[in-house]
Tab-separated table of C-alpha atoms and ligand atoms in Angstrom:
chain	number	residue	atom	x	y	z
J	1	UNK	CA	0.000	0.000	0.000
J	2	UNK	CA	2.677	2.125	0.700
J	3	UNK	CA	4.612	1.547	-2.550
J	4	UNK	CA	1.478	2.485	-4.177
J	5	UNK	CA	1.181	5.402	-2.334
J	6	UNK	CA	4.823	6.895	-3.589
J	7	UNK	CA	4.108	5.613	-6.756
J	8	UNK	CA	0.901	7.952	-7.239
J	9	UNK	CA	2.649	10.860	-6.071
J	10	UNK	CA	5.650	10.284	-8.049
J	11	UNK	CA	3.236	10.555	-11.199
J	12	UNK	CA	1.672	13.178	-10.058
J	13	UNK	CA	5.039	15.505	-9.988
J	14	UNK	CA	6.079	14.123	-13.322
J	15	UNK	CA	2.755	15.710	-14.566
J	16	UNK	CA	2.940	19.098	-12.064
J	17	UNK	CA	6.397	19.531	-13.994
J	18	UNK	CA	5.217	18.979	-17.268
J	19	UNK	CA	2.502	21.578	-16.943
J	20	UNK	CA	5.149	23.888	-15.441
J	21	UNK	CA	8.512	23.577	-17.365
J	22	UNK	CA	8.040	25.397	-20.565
J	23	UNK	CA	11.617	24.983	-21.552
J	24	UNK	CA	14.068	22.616	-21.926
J	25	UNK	CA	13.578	19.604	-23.796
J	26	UNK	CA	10.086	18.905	-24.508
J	27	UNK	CA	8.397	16.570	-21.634
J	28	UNK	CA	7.130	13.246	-22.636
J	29	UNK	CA	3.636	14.391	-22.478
J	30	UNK	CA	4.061	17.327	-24.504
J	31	UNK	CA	5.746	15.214	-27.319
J	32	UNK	CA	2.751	12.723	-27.195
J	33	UNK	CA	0.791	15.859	-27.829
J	34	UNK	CA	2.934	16.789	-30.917
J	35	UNK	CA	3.043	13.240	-32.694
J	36	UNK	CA	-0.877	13.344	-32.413
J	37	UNK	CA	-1.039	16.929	-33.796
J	38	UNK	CA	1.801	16.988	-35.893
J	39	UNK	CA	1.571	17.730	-39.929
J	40	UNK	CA	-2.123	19.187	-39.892
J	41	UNK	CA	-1.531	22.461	-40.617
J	42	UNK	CA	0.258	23.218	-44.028
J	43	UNK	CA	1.225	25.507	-46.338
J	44	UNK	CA	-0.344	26.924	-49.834
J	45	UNK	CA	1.063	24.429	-52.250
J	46	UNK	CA	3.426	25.703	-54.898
J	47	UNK	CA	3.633	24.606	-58.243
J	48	UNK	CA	6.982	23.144	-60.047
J	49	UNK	CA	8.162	27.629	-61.155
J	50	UNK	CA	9.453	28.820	-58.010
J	51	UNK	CA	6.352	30.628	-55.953
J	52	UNK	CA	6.403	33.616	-53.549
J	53	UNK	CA	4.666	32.008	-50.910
J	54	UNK	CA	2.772	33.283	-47.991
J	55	UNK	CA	4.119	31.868	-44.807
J	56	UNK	CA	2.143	34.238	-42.301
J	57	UNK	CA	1.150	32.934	-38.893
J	58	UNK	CA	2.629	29.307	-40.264
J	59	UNK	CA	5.471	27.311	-38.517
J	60	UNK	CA	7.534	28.607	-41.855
J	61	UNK	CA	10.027	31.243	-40.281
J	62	UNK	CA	13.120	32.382	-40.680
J	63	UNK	CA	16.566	33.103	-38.671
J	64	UNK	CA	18.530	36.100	-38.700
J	65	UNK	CA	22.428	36.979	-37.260
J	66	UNK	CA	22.378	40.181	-35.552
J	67	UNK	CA	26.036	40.476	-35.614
J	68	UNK	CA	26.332	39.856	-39.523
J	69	UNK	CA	22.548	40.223	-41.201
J	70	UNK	CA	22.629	36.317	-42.341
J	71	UNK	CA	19.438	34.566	-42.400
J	72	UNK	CA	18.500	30.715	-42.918
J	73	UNK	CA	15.041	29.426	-43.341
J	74	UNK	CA	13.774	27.929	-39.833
J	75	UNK	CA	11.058	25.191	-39.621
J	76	UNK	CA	9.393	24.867	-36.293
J	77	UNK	CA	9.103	21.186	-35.328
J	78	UNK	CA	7.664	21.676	-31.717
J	79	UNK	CA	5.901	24.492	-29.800
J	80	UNK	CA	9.103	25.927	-29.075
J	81	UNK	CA	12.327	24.116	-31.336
J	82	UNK	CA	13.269	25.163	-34.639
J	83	UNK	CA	15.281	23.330	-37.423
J	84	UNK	CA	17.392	24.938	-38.759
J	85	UNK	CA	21.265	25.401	-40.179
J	86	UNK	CA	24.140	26.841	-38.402
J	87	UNK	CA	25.159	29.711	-41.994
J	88	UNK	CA	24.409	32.443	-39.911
J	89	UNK	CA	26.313	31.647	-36.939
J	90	UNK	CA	29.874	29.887	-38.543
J	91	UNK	CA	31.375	30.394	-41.283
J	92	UNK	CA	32.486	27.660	-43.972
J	93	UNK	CA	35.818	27.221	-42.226
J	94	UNK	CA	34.109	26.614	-38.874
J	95	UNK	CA	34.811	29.897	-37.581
J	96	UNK	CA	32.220	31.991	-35.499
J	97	UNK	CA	31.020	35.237	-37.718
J	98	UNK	CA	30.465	36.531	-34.271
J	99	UNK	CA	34.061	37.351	-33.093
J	100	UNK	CA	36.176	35.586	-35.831
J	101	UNK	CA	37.468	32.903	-33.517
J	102	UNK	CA	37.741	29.512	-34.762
J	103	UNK	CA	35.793	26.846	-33.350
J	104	UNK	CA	36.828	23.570	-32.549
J	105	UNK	CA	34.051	20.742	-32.039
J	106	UNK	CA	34.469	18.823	-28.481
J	107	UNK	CA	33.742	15.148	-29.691
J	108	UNK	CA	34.083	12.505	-26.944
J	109	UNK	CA	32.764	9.428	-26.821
J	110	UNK	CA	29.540	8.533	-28.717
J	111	UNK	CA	28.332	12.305	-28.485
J	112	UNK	CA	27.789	13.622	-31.912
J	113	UNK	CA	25.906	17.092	-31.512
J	114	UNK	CA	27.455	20.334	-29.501
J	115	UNK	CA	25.699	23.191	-27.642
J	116	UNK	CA	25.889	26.779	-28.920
J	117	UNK	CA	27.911	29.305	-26.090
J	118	UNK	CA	25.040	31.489	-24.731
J	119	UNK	CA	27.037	34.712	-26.678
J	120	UNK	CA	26.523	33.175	-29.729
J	121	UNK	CA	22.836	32.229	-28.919
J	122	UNK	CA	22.530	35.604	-28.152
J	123	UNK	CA	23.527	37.041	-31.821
J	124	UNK	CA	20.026	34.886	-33.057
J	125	UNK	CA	16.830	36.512	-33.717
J	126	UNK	CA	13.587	34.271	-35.340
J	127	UNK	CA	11.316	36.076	-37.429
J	128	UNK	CA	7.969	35.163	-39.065
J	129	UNK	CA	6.055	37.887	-41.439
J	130	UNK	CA	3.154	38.651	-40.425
J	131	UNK	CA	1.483	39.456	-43.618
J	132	UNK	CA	3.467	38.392	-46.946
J	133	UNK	CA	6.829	40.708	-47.478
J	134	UNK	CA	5.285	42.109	-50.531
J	135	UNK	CA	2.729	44.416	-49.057
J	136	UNK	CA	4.987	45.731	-46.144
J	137	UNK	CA	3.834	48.796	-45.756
J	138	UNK	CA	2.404	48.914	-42.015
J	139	UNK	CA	3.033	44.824	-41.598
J	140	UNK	CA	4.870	44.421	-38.153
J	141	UNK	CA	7.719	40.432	-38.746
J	142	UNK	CA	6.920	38.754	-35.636
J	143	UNK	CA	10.012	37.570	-33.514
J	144	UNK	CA	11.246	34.870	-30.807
J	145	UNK	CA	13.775	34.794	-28.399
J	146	UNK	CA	16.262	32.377	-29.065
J	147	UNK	CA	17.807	30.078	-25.296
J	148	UNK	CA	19.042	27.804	-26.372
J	149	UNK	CA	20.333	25.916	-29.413
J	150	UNK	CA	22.566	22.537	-31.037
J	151	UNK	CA	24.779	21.801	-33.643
J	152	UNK	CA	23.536	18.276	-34.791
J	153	UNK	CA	25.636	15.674	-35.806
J	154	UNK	CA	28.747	17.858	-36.133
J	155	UNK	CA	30.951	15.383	-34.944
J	156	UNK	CA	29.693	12.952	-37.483
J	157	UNK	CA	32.548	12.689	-40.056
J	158	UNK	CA	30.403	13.006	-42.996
J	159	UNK	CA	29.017	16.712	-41.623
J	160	UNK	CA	32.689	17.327	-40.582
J	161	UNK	CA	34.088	16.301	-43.870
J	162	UNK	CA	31.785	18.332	-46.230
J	163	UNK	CA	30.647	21.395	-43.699
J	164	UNK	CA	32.501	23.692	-45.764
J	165	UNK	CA	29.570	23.296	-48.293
J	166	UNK	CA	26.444	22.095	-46.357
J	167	UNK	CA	27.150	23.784	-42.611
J	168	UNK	CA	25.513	21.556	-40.074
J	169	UNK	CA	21.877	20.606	-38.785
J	170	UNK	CA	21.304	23.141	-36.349
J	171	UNK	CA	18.078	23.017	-33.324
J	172	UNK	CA	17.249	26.357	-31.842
J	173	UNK	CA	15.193	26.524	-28.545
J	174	UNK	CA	12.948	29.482	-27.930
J	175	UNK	CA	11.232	31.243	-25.104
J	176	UNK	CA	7.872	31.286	-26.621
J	177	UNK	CA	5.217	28.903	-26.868
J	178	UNK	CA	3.878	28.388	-30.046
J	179	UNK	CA	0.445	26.741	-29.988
J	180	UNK	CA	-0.519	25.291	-33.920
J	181	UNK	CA	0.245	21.791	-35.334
J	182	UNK	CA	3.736	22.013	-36.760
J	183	UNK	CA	4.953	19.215	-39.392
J	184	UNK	CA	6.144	15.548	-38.357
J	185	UNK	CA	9.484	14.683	-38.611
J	186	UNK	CA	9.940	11.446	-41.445
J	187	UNK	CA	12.632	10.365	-43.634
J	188	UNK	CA	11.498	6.790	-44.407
J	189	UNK	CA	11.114	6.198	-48.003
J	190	UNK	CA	7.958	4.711	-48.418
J	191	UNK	CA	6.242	7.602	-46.577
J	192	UNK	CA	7.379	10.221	-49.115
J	193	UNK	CA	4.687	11.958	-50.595
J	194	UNK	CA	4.561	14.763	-52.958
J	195	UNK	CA	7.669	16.740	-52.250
J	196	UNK	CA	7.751	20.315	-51.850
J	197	UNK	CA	10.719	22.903	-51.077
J	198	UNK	CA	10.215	26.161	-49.238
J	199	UNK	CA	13.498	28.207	-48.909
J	200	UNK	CA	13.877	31.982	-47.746
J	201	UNK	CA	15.306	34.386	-50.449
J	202	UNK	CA	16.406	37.025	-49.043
J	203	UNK	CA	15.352	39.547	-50.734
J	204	UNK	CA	12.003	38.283	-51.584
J	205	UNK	CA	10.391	36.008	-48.774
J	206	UNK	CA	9.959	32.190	-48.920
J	207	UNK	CA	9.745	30.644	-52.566
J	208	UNK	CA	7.827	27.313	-52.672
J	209	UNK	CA	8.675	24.730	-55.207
J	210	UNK	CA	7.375	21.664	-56.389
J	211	UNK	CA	10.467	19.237	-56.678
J	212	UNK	CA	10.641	15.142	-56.898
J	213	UNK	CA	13.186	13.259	-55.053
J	214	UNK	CA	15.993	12.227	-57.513
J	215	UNK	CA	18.183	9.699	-54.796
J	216	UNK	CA	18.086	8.843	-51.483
J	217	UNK	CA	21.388	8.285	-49.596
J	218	UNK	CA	21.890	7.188	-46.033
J	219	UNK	CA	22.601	10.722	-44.791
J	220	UNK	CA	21.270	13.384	-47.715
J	221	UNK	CA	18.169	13.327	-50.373
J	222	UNK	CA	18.719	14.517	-53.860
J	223	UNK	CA	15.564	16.400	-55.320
J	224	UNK	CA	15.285	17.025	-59.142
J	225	UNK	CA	13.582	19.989	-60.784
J	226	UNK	CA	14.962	22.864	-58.282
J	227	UNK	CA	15.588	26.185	-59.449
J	228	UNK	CA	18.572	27.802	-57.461
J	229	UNK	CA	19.384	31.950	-56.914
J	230	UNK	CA	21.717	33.660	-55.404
J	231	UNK	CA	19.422	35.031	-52.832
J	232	UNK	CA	18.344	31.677	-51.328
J	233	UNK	CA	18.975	30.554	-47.823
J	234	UNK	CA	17.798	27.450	-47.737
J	235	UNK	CA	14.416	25.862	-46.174
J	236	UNK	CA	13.252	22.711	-45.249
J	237	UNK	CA	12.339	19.843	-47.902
J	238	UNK	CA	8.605	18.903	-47.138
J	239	UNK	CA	6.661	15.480	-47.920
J	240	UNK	CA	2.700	15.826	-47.503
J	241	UNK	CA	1.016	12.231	-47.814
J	242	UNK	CA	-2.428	11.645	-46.883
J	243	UNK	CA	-3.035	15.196	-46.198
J	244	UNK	CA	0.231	14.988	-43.093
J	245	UNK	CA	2.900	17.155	-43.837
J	246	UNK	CA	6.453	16.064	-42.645
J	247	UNK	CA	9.802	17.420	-42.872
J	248	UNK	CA	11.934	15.474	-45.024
J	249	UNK	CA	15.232	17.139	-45.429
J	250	UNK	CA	16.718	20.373	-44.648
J	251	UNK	CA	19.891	22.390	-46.117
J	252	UNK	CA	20.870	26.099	-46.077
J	253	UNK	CA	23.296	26.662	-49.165
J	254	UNK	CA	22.597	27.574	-52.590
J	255	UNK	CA	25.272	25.071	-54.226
J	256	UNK	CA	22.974	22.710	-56.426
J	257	UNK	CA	24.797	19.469	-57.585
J	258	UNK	CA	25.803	20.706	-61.135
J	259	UNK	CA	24.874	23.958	-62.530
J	260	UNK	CA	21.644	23.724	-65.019
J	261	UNK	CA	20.767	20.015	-63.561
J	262	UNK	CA	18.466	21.187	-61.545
J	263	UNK	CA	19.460	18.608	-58.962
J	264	UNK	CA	20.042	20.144	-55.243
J	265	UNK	CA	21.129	18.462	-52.390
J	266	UNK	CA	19.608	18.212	-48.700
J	267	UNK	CA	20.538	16.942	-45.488
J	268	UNK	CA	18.543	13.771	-44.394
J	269	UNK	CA	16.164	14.195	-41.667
J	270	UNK	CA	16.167	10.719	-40.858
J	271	UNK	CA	19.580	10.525	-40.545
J	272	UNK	CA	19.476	13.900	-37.978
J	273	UNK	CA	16.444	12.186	-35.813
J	274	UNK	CA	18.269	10.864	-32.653
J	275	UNK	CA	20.141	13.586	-32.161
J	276	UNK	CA	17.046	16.306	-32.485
J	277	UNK	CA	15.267	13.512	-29.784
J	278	UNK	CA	18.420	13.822	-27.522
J	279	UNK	CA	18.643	17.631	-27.513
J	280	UNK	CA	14.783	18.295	-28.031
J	281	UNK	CA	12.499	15.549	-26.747
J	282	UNK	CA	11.399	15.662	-30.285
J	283	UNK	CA	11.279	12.149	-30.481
J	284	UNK	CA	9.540	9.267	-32.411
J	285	UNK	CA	7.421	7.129	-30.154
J	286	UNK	CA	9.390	5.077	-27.865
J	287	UNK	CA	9.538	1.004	-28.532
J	288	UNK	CA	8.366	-0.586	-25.858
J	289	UNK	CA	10.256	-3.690	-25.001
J	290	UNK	CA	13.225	-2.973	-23.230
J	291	UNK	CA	16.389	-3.278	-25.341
J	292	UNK	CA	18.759	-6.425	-24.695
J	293	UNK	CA	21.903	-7.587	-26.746
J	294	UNK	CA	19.813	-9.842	-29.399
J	295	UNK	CA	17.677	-6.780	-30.447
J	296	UNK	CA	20.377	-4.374	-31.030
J	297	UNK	CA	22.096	-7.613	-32.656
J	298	UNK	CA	19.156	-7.507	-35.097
J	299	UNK	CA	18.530	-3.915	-35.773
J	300	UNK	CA	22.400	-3.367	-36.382
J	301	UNK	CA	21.423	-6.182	-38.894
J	302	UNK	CA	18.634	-4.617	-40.990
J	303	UNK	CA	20.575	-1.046	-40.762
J	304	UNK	CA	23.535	-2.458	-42.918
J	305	UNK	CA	20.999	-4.361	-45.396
J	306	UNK	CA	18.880	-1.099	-45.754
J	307	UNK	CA	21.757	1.406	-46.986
J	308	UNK	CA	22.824	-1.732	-49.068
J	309	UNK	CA	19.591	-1.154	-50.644
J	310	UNK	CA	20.091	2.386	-51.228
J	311	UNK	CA	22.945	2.118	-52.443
J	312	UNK	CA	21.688	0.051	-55.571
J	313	UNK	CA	18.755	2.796	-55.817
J	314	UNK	CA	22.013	4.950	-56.599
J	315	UNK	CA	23.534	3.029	-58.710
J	316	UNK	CA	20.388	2.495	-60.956
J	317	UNK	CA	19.869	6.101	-61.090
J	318	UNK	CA	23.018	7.916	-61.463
J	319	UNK	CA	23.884	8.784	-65.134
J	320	UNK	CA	27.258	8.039	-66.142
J	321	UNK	CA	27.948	10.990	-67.655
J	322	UNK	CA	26.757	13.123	-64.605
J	323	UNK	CA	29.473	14.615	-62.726
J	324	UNK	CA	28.043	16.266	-59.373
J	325	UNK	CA	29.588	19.574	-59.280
J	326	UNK	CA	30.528	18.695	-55.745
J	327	UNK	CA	31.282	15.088	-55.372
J	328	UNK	CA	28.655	14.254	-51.927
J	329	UNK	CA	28.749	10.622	-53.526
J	330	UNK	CA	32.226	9.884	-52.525
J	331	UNK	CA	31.418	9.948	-49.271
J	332	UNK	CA	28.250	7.972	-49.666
J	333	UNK	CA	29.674	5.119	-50.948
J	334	UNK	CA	31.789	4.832	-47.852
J	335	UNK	CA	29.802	2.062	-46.546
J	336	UNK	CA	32.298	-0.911	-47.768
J	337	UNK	CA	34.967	0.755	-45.670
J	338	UNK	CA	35.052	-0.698	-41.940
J	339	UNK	CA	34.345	2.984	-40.187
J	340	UNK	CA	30.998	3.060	-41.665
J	341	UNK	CA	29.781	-0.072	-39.647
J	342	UNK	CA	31.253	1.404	-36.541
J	343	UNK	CA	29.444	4.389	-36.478
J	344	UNK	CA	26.719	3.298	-37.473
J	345	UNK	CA	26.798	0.452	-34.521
J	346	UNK	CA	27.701	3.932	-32.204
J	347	UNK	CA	24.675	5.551	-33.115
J	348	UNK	CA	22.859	2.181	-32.328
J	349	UNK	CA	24.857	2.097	-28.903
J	350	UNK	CA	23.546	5.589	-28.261
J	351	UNK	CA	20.033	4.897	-28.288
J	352	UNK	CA	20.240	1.962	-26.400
J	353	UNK	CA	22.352	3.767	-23.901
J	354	UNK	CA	19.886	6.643	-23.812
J	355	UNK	CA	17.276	5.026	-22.730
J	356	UNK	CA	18.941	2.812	-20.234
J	357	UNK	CA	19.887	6.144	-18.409
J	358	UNK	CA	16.315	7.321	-18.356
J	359	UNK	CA	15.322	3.765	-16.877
J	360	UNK	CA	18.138	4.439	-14.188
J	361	UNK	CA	16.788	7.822	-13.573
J	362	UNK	CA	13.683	6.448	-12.919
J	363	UNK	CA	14.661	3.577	-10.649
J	364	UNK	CA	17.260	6.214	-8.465
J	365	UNK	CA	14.212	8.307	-8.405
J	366	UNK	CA	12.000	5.413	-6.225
J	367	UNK	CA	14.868	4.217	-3.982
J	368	UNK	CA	15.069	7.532	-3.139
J	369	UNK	CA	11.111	7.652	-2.450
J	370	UNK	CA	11.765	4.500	-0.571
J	371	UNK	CA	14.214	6.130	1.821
J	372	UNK	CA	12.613	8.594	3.013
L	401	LIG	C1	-1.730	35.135	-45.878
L	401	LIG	O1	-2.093	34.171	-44.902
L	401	LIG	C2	-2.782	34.706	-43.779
L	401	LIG	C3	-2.957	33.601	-42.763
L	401	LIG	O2	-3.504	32.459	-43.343
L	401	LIG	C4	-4.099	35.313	-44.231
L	401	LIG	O3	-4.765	35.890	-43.122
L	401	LIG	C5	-3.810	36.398	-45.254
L	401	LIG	O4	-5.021	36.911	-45.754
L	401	LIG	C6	-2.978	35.833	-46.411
L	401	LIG	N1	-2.608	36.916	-47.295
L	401	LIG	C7	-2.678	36.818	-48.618
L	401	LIG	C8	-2.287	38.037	-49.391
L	401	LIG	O5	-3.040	35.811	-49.195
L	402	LIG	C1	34.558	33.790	-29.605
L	402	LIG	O1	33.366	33.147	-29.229
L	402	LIG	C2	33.525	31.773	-28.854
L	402	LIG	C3	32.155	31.198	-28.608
L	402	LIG	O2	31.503	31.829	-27.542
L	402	LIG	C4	34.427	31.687	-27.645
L	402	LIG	O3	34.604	30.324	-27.309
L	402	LIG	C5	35.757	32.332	-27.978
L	402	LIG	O4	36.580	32.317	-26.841
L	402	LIG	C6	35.551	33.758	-28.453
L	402	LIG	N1	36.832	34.317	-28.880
L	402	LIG	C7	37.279	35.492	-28.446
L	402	LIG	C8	38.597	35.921	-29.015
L	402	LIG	O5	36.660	36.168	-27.652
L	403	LIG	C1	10.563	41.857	-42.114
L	403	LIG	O1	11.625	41.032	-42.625
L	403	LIG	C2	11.991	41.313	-43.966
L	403	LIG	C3	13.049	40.307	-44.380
L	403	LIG	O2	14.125	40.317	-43.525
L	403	LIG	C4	12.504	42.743	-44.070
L	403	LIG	O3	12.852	43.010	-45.420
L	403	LIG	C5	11.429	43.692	-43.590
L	403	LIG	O4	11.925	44.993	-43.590
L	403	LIG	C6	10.965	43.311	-42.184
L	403	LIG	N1	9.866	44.173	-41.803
L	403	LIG	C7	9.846	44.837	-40.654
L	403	LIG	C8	8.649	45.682	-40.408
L	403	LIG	O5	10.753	44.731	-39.844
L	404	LIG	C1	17.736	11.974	-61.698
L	404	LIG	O1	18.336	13.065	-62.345
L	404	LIG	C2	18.988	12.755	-63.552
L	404	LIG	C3	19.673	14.010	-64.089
L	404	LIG	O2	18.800	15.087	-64.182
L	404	LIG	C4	17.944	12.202	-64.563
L	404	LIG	O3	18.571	11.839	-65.772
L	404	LIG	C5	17.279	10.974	-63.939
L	404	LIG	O4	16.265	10.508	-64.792
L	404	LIG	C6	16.679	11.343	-62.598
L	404	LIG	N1	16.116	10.167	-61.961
L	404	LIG	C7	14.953	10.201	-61.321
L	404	LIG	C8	14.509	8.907	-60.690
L	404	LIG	O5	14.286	11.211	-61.198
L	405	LIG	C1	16.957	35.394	-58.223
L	405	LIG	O1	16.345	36.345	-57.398
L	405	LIG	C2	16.402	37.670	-57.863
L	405	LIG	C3	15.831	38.578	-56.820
L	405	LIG	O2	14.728	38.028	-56.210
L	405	LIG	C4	15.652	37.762	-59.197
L	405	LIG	O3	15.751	39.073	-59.700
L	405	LIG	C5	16.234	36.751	-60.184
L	405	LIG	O4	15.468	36.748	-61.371
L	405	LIG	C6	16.255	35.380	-59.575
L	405	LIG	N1	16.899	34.434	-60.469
L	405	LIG	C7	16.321	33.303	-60.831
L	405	LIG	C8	17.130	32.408	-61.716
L	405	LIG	O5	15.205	32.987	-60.446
């Protein structure tokens, strides 16, 4: 009777907290709240010529450097964390556009993503227009204060290896609350839809386009009928199926795979999932069995067999004669090599390890109940 007793009042704080805490990573309750919402509320559709789309009141924003008037596009993905891309805050050569210093990415152990310094956070501004940018005469951009933010996967070699070009997955934490549906996060291949890209031009306001996905790599997404411009600052890559609208991709840069191909490459959202979940609480639904050594034995399994498969949906589609203007595809087709496996089977150790440690959490959480 007793136990039962602590146990009740142990839920109850884990609820008082997640009606309280409005920062942070997103509680488990609020994230069951966002996979049932998520991907109802979309945008106009654009059509294949690139569209000036209105974006007002949406979750389609866009982030600005105070300290050196850069902007990305910025997808909200939660009531309060944006996706985004760290061009406004580092430079190609890793170096921060804030103070010129360089930066140097602490990667130890299995821990792939970084946290932004709090100066750096500081330089960040989000902006929405409230009314499309054409008619600004007396329309007010709404903002949101920036806390917090990630660099994701920056310690993974491939981001490392080619940030020069493609900067890094970035999440941005704000103060306020924003209270819509904002789109699902997918990346598996049979759930693509029809594909549409929304990037900010900054001069202009966000451009919607009507693209198809060309390849699909372990870690990017090639779409085919994308118009580039000088302007753009990149947007997220958007899949709407059955009416549910889900980010697909995401990049920031205007380098398209070979000049006149129309071909333009983004950064995987599938690949960038467990390390939003770890720094968000954005997270897919938990499995529910707890993990032991034969199921991680079996999922490292079907991970190697899958980006076999895409790797012959490459091969089938490639031209021979097309030479992408920046070769991503060398670095795809590192899987043969022996470091592929092993980070792949760290990522796999991560997750397992990640929710071991909640488990403990929990357990040091009732002995302690128990004591006193
Ligand atoms: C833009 O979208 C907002 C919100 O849906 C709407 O109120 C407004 O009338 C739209 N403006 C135009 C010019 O379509
Ligand atoms: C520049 O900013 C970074 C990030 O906050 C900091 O680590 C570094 O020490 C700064 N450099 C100088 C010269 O202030
Ligand atoms: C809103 O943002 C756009 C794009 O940065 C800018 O051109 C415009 O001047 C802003 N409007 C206001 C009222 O700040
Ligand atoms: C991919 O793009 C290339 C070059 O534009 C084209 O020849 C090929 O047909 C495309 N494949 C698909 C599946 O769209
Ligand atoms: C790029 O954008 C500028 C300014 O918005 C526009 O004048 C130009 O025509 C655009 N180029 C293309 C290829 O769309």
């Amino acid at each position: 009777m007793k136990f039962q007793s602590i146990f009740i009042l142990l839920i109850q704080i884990n609820f008082s907290c997640g009606d309280f805490i409005k920062s942070g990573k997103l509680t488990d309750n609020e994230n069951e709240y966002r996979l049932k919402t998520c991907g109802m509320e979309g945008l106009p559709i654009p059509s294949s010529e690139p569209t000036l789309t209105n974006t007002s009141d949406t979750w389609m924003w866009y982030s600005e450097s105070k300290s050196s008037n850069r902007y990305s596009g910025a997808t909200l993905i939660s009531s309060r964390h944006f996706l985004t891309i760290s061009n406004n805050i580092l430079k190609d050569k890793m170096v921060w556009i804030h103070n010129g210093s360089n930066f140097t990415p602490k990667c130890l152990g299995n821990n792939l993503n970084q946290e932004v310094p709090q100066d750096v956070v500081n330089t960040l501004n989000l902006i929405s227009f409230d009314c499309p940018p054409s008619e600004n005469s007396n329309c007010k951009n709404r903002t949101a204060k920036p806390v917090k933010a990630y660099l994701l996967n920056i310690c993974d070699p491939y981001v490392k290896k080619w940030f020069h070009i493609i900067h890094s997955p970035m999440i941005v934490e704000v103060k306020e609350v924003y209270a819509k549906s904002t789109p699902c996060l997918d990346g598996s291949i049979s759930s693509f839809g029809d594909i549409y890209s929304y990037r900010f031009w900054s001069n202009k306001g966000f451009i919607g386009m009507s693209v198809k996905v060309n390849k699909t790599h372990r870690n990017s997404l090639v779409v085919t009928e994308f118009t580039n411009n000088w302007t753009d600052r990149g947007g997220p890559l958007i899949s709407v199926k059955n009416g549910k609208w889900s980010v697909i991709g995401y990049d920031a840069t205007g380098a398209t795979l070979k000049k006149g191909t129309f071909l333009k490459w983004f950064y995987r959202v599938q690949r960038l999932k467990n390390g939003i979940c770890e720094v968000s609480g954005v997270c897919d639904r938990m499995m529910t069995s707890a993990p032991t050594t034969t199921t991680s034995t079996t999922e490292l399994t079907t991970t190697v067999t899958s980006s076999g498969s895409s790797e012959n949906l490459k091969t089938t589609t490639l031209p021979t004669n097309l030479e992408p203007e920046y070769d991503y595809d060398e670095y795809e087709d590192y899987p043969t090599n022996s470091e592929y496996l092993e980070l792949d089977y760290k990522f796999l150790m991560d997750t397992v390890a990640g929710s071991s440690f909640r488990n403990i959490k929990i357990f040091v959480f009732l002995i302690l109940f128990f004591v006193i």
